[in-house]
Amino acid sequence: MPRNYKRTTNRQSWSQESMQKAIEAVREKRMGWLLAAKTYGVPQATLRRHGLNKNKTSWKLGLFGLTSKEVQELAFQLANKNGFAHKFNIDKQKAGQEWLNGFLKRNRDISLRKPEATSAARAQAFNRPQVEKFFNTYDGLLACHKYAPNRIYNVDESGLSTVQRPPKILATTGRKQVGCLTSAERGSNVTVVCCFNAAGSYIPPCMIFLRKNMKQELVDEAPTGTPGVAQESGWMTTDSYVKASVEDKVLLIVDGHGSHKGFQVLNYAKENGIDILCLPPHCTHRMQPLDVWFYGPLKTYFNQEISKWLKSHPGRVVTHLQIGSLFNHAYGETATVQNACNGFKNTGLWPLNPHIFPDHMYEPAETTNIPLPNEDFHRFLETTPPETVVPISNEELQVSEAPQESTLETDKVNDNEISGPSTSLSFPVEILSPAPQGQFISGQENSGKPF
């Protein structure tokens, strides 16, 4: 197909504005389908399809998208399979670039996007049972303690590097290589701990430096009230986390990092009336307000500040001495009331919205949407006659070694050590520890074998 292809038909010669006006006329019951199509010069069948939202393309590919090349090859295969006349490249066995451009132009709800790398652990862990369990716990805390928005906090840490990620720049067409100055090949990280609440208020951030002894000049130009901490690892530990925590009685939402659940942290929280709620594992990219709405813009502004500094100071590089000042400018641009409120709103934490996540976000984890073991156990007890299940004391639980039956039974312990009535409990072991089973997904072949 030639690069200067010109249309030879007048199909789809109507404008989007005419189509929108026709749809509004039908929805407001001012015209019928036929009259609206004639009045605004749009095809009746197309008007019905758009008006009934039947023109949307549903792509349920999970985390396995199609590249431009794969779409062009698929178009070639479909044309040959259905016997359609085409002018596609037979040698390359794919459709041309003009066809792809026309396809994207006809289907406005499809666009070429750069995907975000998502690990298999995150894809499988973000499933409905885990999310529903967290929101049930969270809803119970809100109902019990009546937390106001200014008492619901989220705290998390992230790393800032002295080597920025260069933005796109304008350059001469045809140049093979376009460079951008950075401070080094590999940068040195500084950990920042940020905290805000659902009302939009911020607590001064904390900066953790990779060093043994702390120097005050490292945070002289940091945001007002920012404490500096020296750590040999350069990362968040239990000791530094206690120093960065809030002191008022609040609900603190954190991820599952070990530094957030240490003994010192829990003891400090208990003494100061802080309730700690941990997010499900590998779900922070969807459910943590700081990760969803704050750290992305913060690092973008920080990279821009590094680029400005390098232009203003030729011949010099960014070190830990400049991190505080650069972070101050970036933090000032990012730490807005709107960003904090949007972070809690878009994760469903405030206002409470357990159904904030659409169905397509759960598609990669369909095979892990299995009921939790305790739910199966309680369901077994509810559906089993009382005479077949006898209560059991903690002192008398012992696993039977009988090979012929897969059951749990109790036996009396030595009378000299523990005395008490003899009881028994008998039910399948699969109820206590069920084997994980995946759900059938549309498009998979059912082999009849369990996963």
Short mmCIF file of C-alpha atoms in Angstrom, two decimals:
data_model
loop_
_atom_site.label_atom_id
_atom_site.label_comp_id
_atom_site.label_asym_id
_atom_site.label_seq_id
_atom_site.Cartn_x
_atom_site.Cartn_y
_atom_site.Cartn_z
CA MET A 1 0.00 0.00 0.00
CA PRO A 2 1.53 3.38 -0.96
CA ARG A 3 2.56 5.85 1.69
CA ASN A 4 0.51 8.64 0.10
CA TYR A 5 -2.72 6.66 0.19
CA LYS A 6 -5.90 8.67 -0.41
CA ARG A 7 -9.42 7.59 0.40
CA THR A 8 -11.52 6.53 -2.57
CA THR A 9 -14.90 6.35 -0.79
CA ASN A 10 -17.00 8.73 1.26
CA ARG A 11 -17.67 6.24 4.06
CA GLN A 12 -17.58 7.74 7.57
CA SER A 13 -17.65 11.25 6.15
CA TRP A 14 -19.69 12.44 9.15
CA SER A 15 -18.00 14.27 12.00
CA GLN A 16 -17.82 13.31 15.66
CA GLU A 17 -19.67 16.52 16.53
CA SER A 18 -22.66 15.55 14.36
CA MET A 19 -22.71 12.08 15.88
CA GLN A 20 -22.65 13.49 19.42
CA LYS A 21 -25.51 15.91 18.67
CA ALA A 22 -27.58 13.09 17.19
CA ILE A 23 -26.99 10.90 20.26
CA GLU A 24 -28.00 13.75 22.59
CA ALA A 25 -31.18 14.37 20.58
CA VAL A 26 -32.17 10.70 20.91
CA ARG A 27 -31.31 10.47 24.61
CA GLU A 28 -33.29 13.65 25.36
CA LYS A 29 -36.24 12.10 23.43
CA ARG A 30 -36.45 15.02 21.04
CA MET A 31 -36.02 12.75 18.00
CA GLY A 32 -36.11 9.12 17.08
CA TRP A 33 -33.22 7.16 15.58
CA LEU A 34 -34.32 7.69 11.95
CA LEU A 35 -35.12 11.40 12.27
CA ALA A 36 -31.87 12.12 14.16
CA ALA A 37 -29.83 10.26 11.53
CA LYS A 38 -31.40 12.28 8.70
CA THR A 39 -31.19 15.60 10.55
CA TYR A 40 -27.51 15.36 11.42
CA GLY A 41 -26.36 13.39 8.39
CA VAL A 42 -25.13 10.23 10.10
CA PRO A 43 -25.91 6.57 9.28
CA GLN A 44 -28.79 5.18 11.29
CA ALA A 45 -27.09 1.86 12.10
CA THR A 46 -23.93 3.64 13.22
CA LEU A 47 -25.98 6.03 15.33
CA ARG A 48 -27.71 3.14 17.09
CA ARG A 49 -24.40 1.40 17.72
CA HIS A 50 -22.82 4.51 19.21
CA GLY A 51 -25.92 5.50 21.15
CA LEU A 52 -26.27 2.07 22.77
CA ASN A 53 -22.53 1.93 23.60
CA LYS A 54 -22.07 -1.09 21.38
CA ASN A 55 -19.14 0.50 19.56
CA LYS A 56 -16.70 -0.05 22.41
CA THR A 57 -13.88 -2.50 21.88
CA SER A 58 -13.22 -4.82 24.81
CA TRP A 59 -9.63 -6.04 25.07
CA LYS A 60 -9.32 -8.64 27.84
CA LEU A 61 -5.66 -9.52 27.48
CA GLY A 62 -4.68 -9.21 31.13
CA LEU A 63 -1.03 -8.21 31.19
CA PHE A 64 -0.31 -9.71 27.76
CA GLY A 65 -0.91 -6.94 25.25
CA LEU A 66 -0.45 -6.89 21.49
CA THR A 67 2.31 -4.91 19.85
CA SER A 68 1.83 -2.98 16.60
CA LYS A 69 3.61 -5.71 14.66
CA GLU A 70 1.43 -8.45 16.14
CA VAL A 71 -1.75 -6.53 15.25
CA GLN A 72 -0.55 -6.07 11.67
CA GLU A 73 0.29 -9.78 11.38
CA LEU A 74 -3.08 -10.72 12.88
CA ALA A 75 -4.89 -8.49 10.37
CA PHE A 76 -3.06 -10.26 7.50
CA GLN A 77 -3.97 -13.70 8.86
CA LEU A 78 -7.63 -12.77 9.36
CA ALA A 79 -7.88 -11.34 5.84
CA ASN A 80 -6.47 -14.54 4.33
CA LYS A 81 -8.58 -16.78 6.56
CA ASN A 82 -11.83 -15.05 5.60
CA GLY A 83 -10.92 -14.62 1.94
CA PHE A 84 -10.97 -10.81 1.96
CA ALA A 85 -9.30 -8.98 -0.92
CA HIS A 86 -6.38 -6.95 0.37
CA LYS A 87 -3.15 -5.29 -0.68
CA PHE A 88 -1.09 -6.32 2.32
CA ASN A 89 2.57 -7.26 1.98
CA ILE A 90 2.63 -10.97 1.14
CA ASP A 91 6.39 -11.32 1.68
CA LYS A 92 6.29 -9.85 5.21
CA GLN A 93 2.84 -11.36 5.83
CA LYS A 94 1.49 -8.35 7.65
CA ALA A 95 -0.65 -5.27 7.08
CA GLY A 96 0.96 -1.93 6.34
CA GLN A 97 1.43 1.13 8.50
CA GLU A 98 -1.41 2.95 6.72
CA TRP A 99 -3.85 0.21 7.67
CA LEU A 100 -2.70 0.41 11.32
CA ASN A 101 -3.12 4.20 11.36
CA GLY A 102 -6.61 3.85 9.88
CA PHE A 103 -7.48 1.13 12.38
CA LEU A 104 -6.50 3.35 15.32
CA LYS A 105 -8.35 6.29 13.78
CA ARG A 106 -11.55 4.25 13.41
CA ASN A 107 -11.30 2.82 16.93
CA ARG A 108 -10.82 5.88 19.12
CA ASP A 109 -10.97 3.82 22.32
CA ILE A 110 -7.74 1.98 21.36
CA SER A 111 -4.37 3.71 21.56
CA LEU A 112 -0.72 2.73 21.58
CA ARG A 113 0.48 2.81 25.20
CA LYS A 114 3.75 2.14 26.96
CA PRO A 115 2.96 -0.56 29.57
CA GLU A 116 4.15 -0.44 33.15
CA ALA A 117 6.31 -3.38 34.17
CA THR A 118 4.31 -5.50 36.65
CA SER A 119 5.92 -8.44 38.41
CA ALA A 120 4.21 -11.82 38.54
CA ALA A 121 3.96 -11.53 42.33
CA ARG A 122 2.03 -8.25 42.07
CA ALA A 123 -0.21 -9.58 39.30
CA GLN A 124 -1.17 -12.68 41.28
CA ALA A 125 -1.43 -11.10 44.74
CA PHE A 126 -3.84 -8.33 43.74
CA ASN A 127 -7.02 -10.44 43.76
CA ARG A 128 -10.56 -9.99 45.04
CA PRO A 129 -10.32 -12.14 48.21
CA GLN A 130 -7.28 -10.22 49.45
CA VAL A 131 -8.74 -6.81 48.63
CA GLU A 132 -12.12 -7.65 50.14
CA LYS A 133 -10.49 -8.98 53.32
CA PHE A 134 -8.49 -5.76 53.73
CA PHE A 135 -11.49 -3.49 53.17
CA ASN A 136 -13.59 -5.51 55.63
CA THR A 137 -10.92 -5.01 58.28
CA TYR A 138 -10.55 -1.35 57.37
CA ASP A 139 -14.32 -0.80 57.47
CA GLY A 140 -14.46 -2.43 60.91
CA LEU A 141 -11.79 -0.07 62.24
CA LEU A 142 -13.61 2.98 60.87
CA ALA A 143 -16.90 1.85 62.40
CA CYS A 144 -15.30 1.06 65.77
CA HIS A 145 -13.08 4.11 66.28
CA LYS A 146 -14.91 6.71 64.15
CA TYR A 147 -11.70 8.06 62.59
CA ALA A 148 -11.94 11.51 61.06
CA PRO A 149 -10.07 12.18 57.77
CA ASN A 150 -7.34 14.11 59.61
CA ARG A 151 -6.62 11.00 61.73
CA ILE A 152 -6.08 8.57 58.85
CA TYR A 153 -2.44 8.65 57.73
CA ASN A 154 -0.38 6.84 55.14
CA VAL A 155 3.40 6.62 55.47
CA ASP A 156 5.89 5.05 53.09
CA GLU A 157 9.48 5.44 51.95
CA SER A 158 11.04 5.79 48.51
CA GLY A 159 14.53 6.30 47.10
CA LEU A 160 15.85 9.39 45.32
CA SER A 161 18.97 9.02 43.18
CA THR A 162 21.64 11.61 42.41
CA VAL A 163 21.42 10.49 38.76
CA GLN A 164 18.24 11.76 37.16
CA ARG A 165 16.23 10.15 34.39
CA PRO A 166 16.68 12.52 31.42
CA PRO A 167 13.45 13.87 29.88
CA LYS A 168 12.76 14.04 26.16
CA ILE A 169 14.47 16.95 24.42
CA LEU A 170 14.32 18.57 20.99
CA ALA A 171 17.20 17.65 18.69
CA THR A 172 18.17 17.83 15.02
CA THR A 173 16.36 15.29 12.87
CA GLY A 174 18.66 12.55 11.66
CA ARG A 175 21.12 12.54 14.56
CA LYS A 176 21.89 9.01 15.63
CA GLN A 177 22.75 9.80 19.25
CA VAL A 178 21.36 12.51 21.50
CA GLY A 179 22.92 12.79 24.95
CA CYS A 180 22.00 14.44 28.25
CA LEU A 181 24.40 15.17 31.11
CA THR A 182 24.09 13.20 34.36
CA SER A 183 26.18 13.26 37.52
CA ALA A 184 27.51 9.70 37.17
CA GLU A 185 26.87 6.33 35.57
CA ARG A 186 25.23 5.01 38.72
CA GLY A 187 23.83 7.32 41.35
CA SER A 188 23.77 7.26 45.13
CA ASN A 189 20.36 6.80 46.75
CA VAL A 190 18.82 8.79 49.59
CA THR A 191 15.68 7.36 51.22
CA VAL A 192 12.86 9.79 51.94
CA VAL A 193 9.92 8.96 54.22
CA CYS A 194 6.73 10.91 53.49
CA CYS A 195 3.46 10.94 55.38
CA PHE A 196 0.09 12.63 54.83
CA ASN A 197 -3.51 12.17 55.91
CA ALA A 198 -6.84 11.98 54.12
CA ALA A 199 -7.58 15.64 54.88
CA GLY A 200 -4.55 16.83 52.92
CA SER A 201 -2.19 17.63 55.81
CA TYR A 202 1.47 16.61 55.65
CA ILE A 203 4.01 15.67 58.29
CA PRO A 204 7.57 16.91 57.59
CA PRO A 205 9.42 14.20 55.64
CA CYS A 206 12.43 12.31 56.92
CA MET A 207 15.66 11.77 54.95
CA ILE A 208 17.89 8.72 55.48
CA PHE A 209 21.49 8.93 54.23
CA LEU A 210 23.95 6.11 53.53
CA ARG A 211 26.59 7.00 56.13
CA LYS A 212 27.66 6.33 59.72
CA ASN A 213 27.55 9.84 61.15
CA MET A 214 24.95 12.44 60.39
CA LYS A 215 25.88 15.96 59.26
CA GLN A 216 23.35 18.70 59.78
CA GLU A 217 24.34 20.50 56.59
CA LEU A 218 22.84 17.62 54.61
CA VAL A 219 19.32 18.79 55.58
CA ASP A 220 19.95 22.52 56.00
CA GLU A 221 18.02 23.35 52.82
CA ALA A 222 15.55 20.48 53.06
CA PRO A 223 11.84 21.14 53.75
CA THR A 224 11.27 22.85 57.09
CA GLY A 225 11.24 20.39 59.98
CA THR A 226 12.85 17.56 58.03
CA PRO A 227 14.90 15.29 60.32
CA GLY A 228 18.04 13.63 58.93
CA VAL A 229 19.03 10.08 59.85
CA ALA A 230 22.29 8.28 59.09
CA GLN A 231 22.06 4.55 58.37
CA GLU A 232 24.85 2.25 57.26
CA SER A 233 22.43 0.45 54.94
CA GLY A 234 20.86 3.63 53.59
CA TRP A 235 17.39 2.10 53.88
CA MET A 236 14.54 2.23 56.35
CA THR A 237 15.07 0.21 59.53
CA THR A 238 12.98 -0.23 62.66
CA ASP A 239 14.97 2.36 64.61
CA SER A 240 14.68 5.06 61.95
CA TYR A 241 11.01 4.26 61.39
CA VAL A 242 10.17 4.90 65.04
CA LYS A 243 11.87 8.29 64.78
CA ALA A 244 9.78 9.20 61.74
CA SER A 245 6.38 8.09 63.11
CA VAL A 246 3.60 10.43 64.21
CA GLU A 247 2.78 11.00 67.86
CA ASP A 248 -0.98 11.66 67.81
CA LYS A 249 -3.57 8.93 68.21
CA VAL A 250 -4.30 8.02 64.58
CA LEU A 251 -4.83 5.17 62.16
CA LEU A 252 -1.58 4.54 60.28
CA ILE A 253 -1.77 2.63 56.98
CA VAL A 254 1.53 1.01 55.97
CA ASP A 255 2.83 -1.71 53.66
CA GLY A 256 4.28 -5.03 54.78
CA HIS A 257 7.95 -3.98 55.03
CA GLY A 258 9.72 -5.52 58.02
CA SER A 259 10.67 -2.13 59.44
CA HIS A 260 6.97 -1.28 59.82
CA LYS A 261 6.22 -4.32 62.00
CA GLY A 262 9.22 -4.50 64.34
CA PHE A 263 8.85 -4.82 68.10
CA GLN A 264 9.94 -1.24 68.73
CA VAL A 265 7.42 0.08 66.21
CA LEU A 266 4.53 -1.92 67.63
CA ASN A 267 5.48 -1.02 71.21
CA TYR A 268 5.73 2.68 70.30
CA ALA A 269 2.37 2.54 68.54
CA LYS A 270 0.72 0.85 71.50
CA GLU A 271 2.08 3.38 73.99
CA ASN A 272 1.01 6.34 71.86
CA GLY A 273 -2.41 5.11 70.76
CA ILE A 274 -1.51 4.50 67.09
CA ASP A 275 -3.47 1.80 65.27
CA ILE A 276 -1.41 0.24 62.46
CA LEU A 277 -3.18 -1.33 59.48
CA CYS A 278 -1.01 -3.27 57.04
CA LEU A 279 -1.85 -3.40 53.32
CA PRO A 280 -2.03 -6.80 51.55
CA PRO A 281 1.33 -8.00 50.19
CA HIS A 282 2.29 -6.93 46.64
CA CYS A 283 -0.74 -4.62 46.39
CA THR A 284 0.80 -1.24 47.18
CA HIS A 285 0.92 -0.25 43.51
CA ARG A 286 -2.90 -0.13 43.61
CA MET A 287 -3.83 0.47 47.24
CA GLN A 288 -1.19 2.75 48.80
CA PRO A 289 -1.99 6.47 48.37
CA LEU A 290 1.66 7.55 48.39
CA ASP A 291 2.60 5.09 45.64
CA VAL A 292 -0.51 5.79 43.55
CA TRP A 293 -0.60 9.59 43.63
CA PHE A 294 2.50 11.12 45.26
CA TYR A 295 5.86 9.50 44.58
CA GLY A 296 5.45 9.52 40.79
CA PRO A 297 5.08 13.33 40.52
CA LEU A 298 7.69 13.79 43.25
CA LYS A 299 10.36 11.92 41.29
CA THR A 300 9.40 13.73 38.08
CA TYR A 301 9.87 17.11 39.73
CA PHE A 302 13.07 15.89 41.39
CA ASN A 303 14.53 14.82 38.04
CA GLN A 304 13.66 18.22 36.61
CA GLU A 305 15.41 19.98 39.52
CA ILE A 306 18.57 17.92 38.95
CA SER A 307 18.60 18.84 35.26
CA LYS A 308 18.18 22.54 36.12
CA TRP A 309 20.98 22.37 38.69
CA LEU A 310 23.41 20.72 36.27
CA LYS A 311 22.70 23.43 33.67
CA SER A 312 23.24 26.17 36.26
CA HIS A 313 26.47 24.64 37.61
CA PRO A 314 28.56 23.45 34.65
CA GLY A 315 31.45 21.20 35.53
CA ARG A 316 29.89 20.06 38.82
CA VAL A 317 27.91 16.96 39.79
CA VAL A 318 25.08 16.33 42.23
CA THR A 319 26.06 14.76 45.57
CA HIS A 320 24.34 14.26 48.91
CA LEU A 321 25.11 17.87 49.78
CA GLN A 322 22.69 19.09 47.08
CA ILE A 323 19.97 16.48 47.64
CA GLY A 324 18.28 18.44 50.44
CA SER A 325 17.84 21.62 48.39
CA LEU A 326 16.68 19.77 45.27
CA PHE A 327 14.27 17.67 47.28
CA ASN A 328 12.89 20.81 48.93
CA HIS A 329 11.87 22.31 45.56
CA ALA A 330 10.38 19.03 44.30
CA TYR A 331 8.53 18.39 47.56
CA GLY A 332 7.06 21.89 47.50
CA GLU A 333 5.61 21.26 44.04
CA THR A 334 4.18 17.84 44.96
CA ALA A 335 2.95 18.22 48.55
CA THR A 336 -0.44 19.76 47.80
CA VAL A 337 -3.77 19.19 49.49
CA GLN A 338 -5.25 17.96 46.21
CA ASN A 339 -2.59 15.28 45.75
CA ALA A 340 -3.09 13.92 49.27
CA CYS A 341 -6.89 13.83 48.97
CA ASN A 342 -6.72 12.26 45.51
CA GLY A 343 -4.33 9.59 46.81
CA PHE A 344 -6.85 8.41 49.40
CA LYS A 345 -9.79 8.83 47.02
CA ASN A 346 -8.30 6.81 44.14
CA THR A 347 -7.41 3.91 46.44
CA GLY A 348 -10.89 3.77 48.02
CA LEU A 349 -9.60 4.54 51.53
CA TRP A 350 -11.39 7.87 51.97
CA PRO A 351 -14.21 8.20 51.25
CA LEU A 352 -14.52 4.46 51.80
CA ASN A 353 -15.15 2.70 48.49
CA PRO A 354 -14.37 -1.06 48.47
CA HIS A 355 -15.45 -1.26 44.80
CA ILE A 356 -13.03 1.39 43.53
CA PHE A 357 -11.10 -1.08 41.38
CA PRO A 358 -12.72 -2.11 38.06
CA ASP A 359 -12.95 -5.73 36.98
CA HIS A 360 -10.11 -5.55 34.43
CA MET A 361 -7.60 -4.89 37.24
CA TYR A 362 -8.36 -8.33 38.69
CA GLU A 363 -8.08 -10.25 35.41
CA PRO A 364 -4.37 -11.22 35.76
CA ALA A 365 -5.14 -12.77 39.16
CA GLU A 366 -8.21 -14.82 38.20
CA THR A 367 -6.43 -18.10 38.98
CA THR A 368 -5.65 -16.91 42.52
CA ASN A 369 -9.24 -15.91 43.35
CA ILE A 370 -9.71 -18.90 45.69
CA PRO A 371 -11.60 -18.72 48.99
CA LEU A 372 -9.45 -18.33 52.07
CA PRO A 373 -8.97 -21.52 54.16
CA ASN A 374 -10.76 -20.18 57.24
CA GLU A 375 -13.82 -19.44 55.10
CA ASP A 376 -13.97 -23.09 53.98
CA PHE A 377 -13.59 -24.25 57.60
CA HIS A 378 -16.44 -22.09 58.89
CA ARG A 379 -18.62 -23.10 55.94
CA PHE A 380 -17.94 -26.76 56.80
CA LEU A 381 -18.95 -26.24 60.42
CA GLU A 382 -22.14 -24.44 59.38
CA THR A 383 -23.26 -27.18 56.99
CA THR A 384 -22.28 -30.19 59.16
CA PRO A 385 -24.81 -31.64 61.67
CA PRO A 386 -23.84 -30.81 65.28
CA GLU A 387 -23.77 -34.44 66.39
CA THR A 388 -20.90 -35.21 63.95
CA VAL A 389 -18.64 -32.45 65.31
CA VAL A 390 -17.69 -32.52 68.98
CA PRO A 391 -15.90 -29.54 70.60
CA ILE A 392 -12.29 -30.21 71.42
CA SER A 393 -10.05 -28.81 74.13
CA ASN A 394 -6.63 -27.38 73.27
CA GLU A 395 -4.86 -29.89 75.50
CA GLU A 396 -6.16 -32.91 73.66
CA LEU A 397 -5.49 -32.21 69.98
CA GLN A 398 -3.39 -34.92 68.35
CA VAL A 399 -3.13 -35.97 64.71
CA SER A 400 -4.11 -39.55 64.02
CA GLU A 401 -1.51 -41.67 62.21
CA ALA A 402 -4.02 -44.08 60.72
CA PRO A 403 -3.05 -44.48 57.04
CA GLN A 404 -6.44 -45.57 55.80
CA GLU A 405 -8.32 -42.34 56.61
CA SER A 406 -7.39 -38.69 56.11
CA THR A 407 -8.95 -37.34 59.33
CA LEU A 408 -8.01 -35.49 62.49
CA GLU A 409 -8.71 -37.22 65.77
CA THR A 410 -7.95 -36.50 69.42
CA ASP A 411 -6.64 -38.79 72.08
CA LYS A 412 -6.09 -38.42 75.80
CA VAL A 413 -2.78 -37.06 76.94
CA ASN A 414 -0.95 -38.55 79.90
CA ASP A 415 -3.28 -38.32 82.91
CA ASN A 416 -0.34 -37.38 85.16
CA GLU A 417 0.27 -34.24 83.12
CA ILE A 418 -3.17 -33.04 82.02
CA SER A 419 -6.57 -34.18 83.13
CA GLY A 420 -9.83 -33.51 81.37
CA PRO A 421 -12.69 -35.10 79.46
CA SER A 422 -11.93 -37.11 76.34
CA THR A 423 -13.39 -35.59 73.18
CA SER A 424 -12.92 -36.17 69.46
CA LEU A 425 -13.19 -34.25 66.22
CA SER A 426 -13.38 -35.86 62.80
CA PHE A 427 -13.44 -34.05 59.44
CA PRO A 428 -11.37 -34.15 56.21
CA VAL A 429 -7.90 -32.62 56.33
CA GLU A 430 -8.68 -30.83 53.05
CA ILE A 431 -10.99 -28.53 55.01
CA LEU A 432 -8.15 -27.37 57.26
CA SER A 433 -5.60 -26.99 54.46
CA PRO A 434 -7.32 -26.96 51.07
CA ALA A 435 -5.26 -27.39 47.94
CA PRO A 436 -5.28 -24.25 45.79
CA GLN A 437 -7.44 -24.55 42.70
CA GLY A 438 -7.63 -22.06 39.85
CA GLN A 439 -10.80 -20.79 38.24
CA PHE A 440 -11.69 -21.48 34.64
CA ILE A 441 -11.01 -18.49 32.38
CA SER A 442 -12.88 -17.96 29.15
CA GLY A 443 -10.66 -18.95 26.22
CA GLN A 444 -8.75 -21.72 28.03
CA GLU A 445 -9.20 -25.33 27.09
CA ASN A 446 -10.69 -27.39 29.88
CA SER A 447 -8.55 -30.51 30.04
CA GLY A 448 -10.46 -31.93 32.99
CA LYS A 449 -7.31 -31.99 35.12
CA PRO A 450 -7.02 -29.96 38.34
CA PHE A 451 -4.49 -27.17 38.45
#
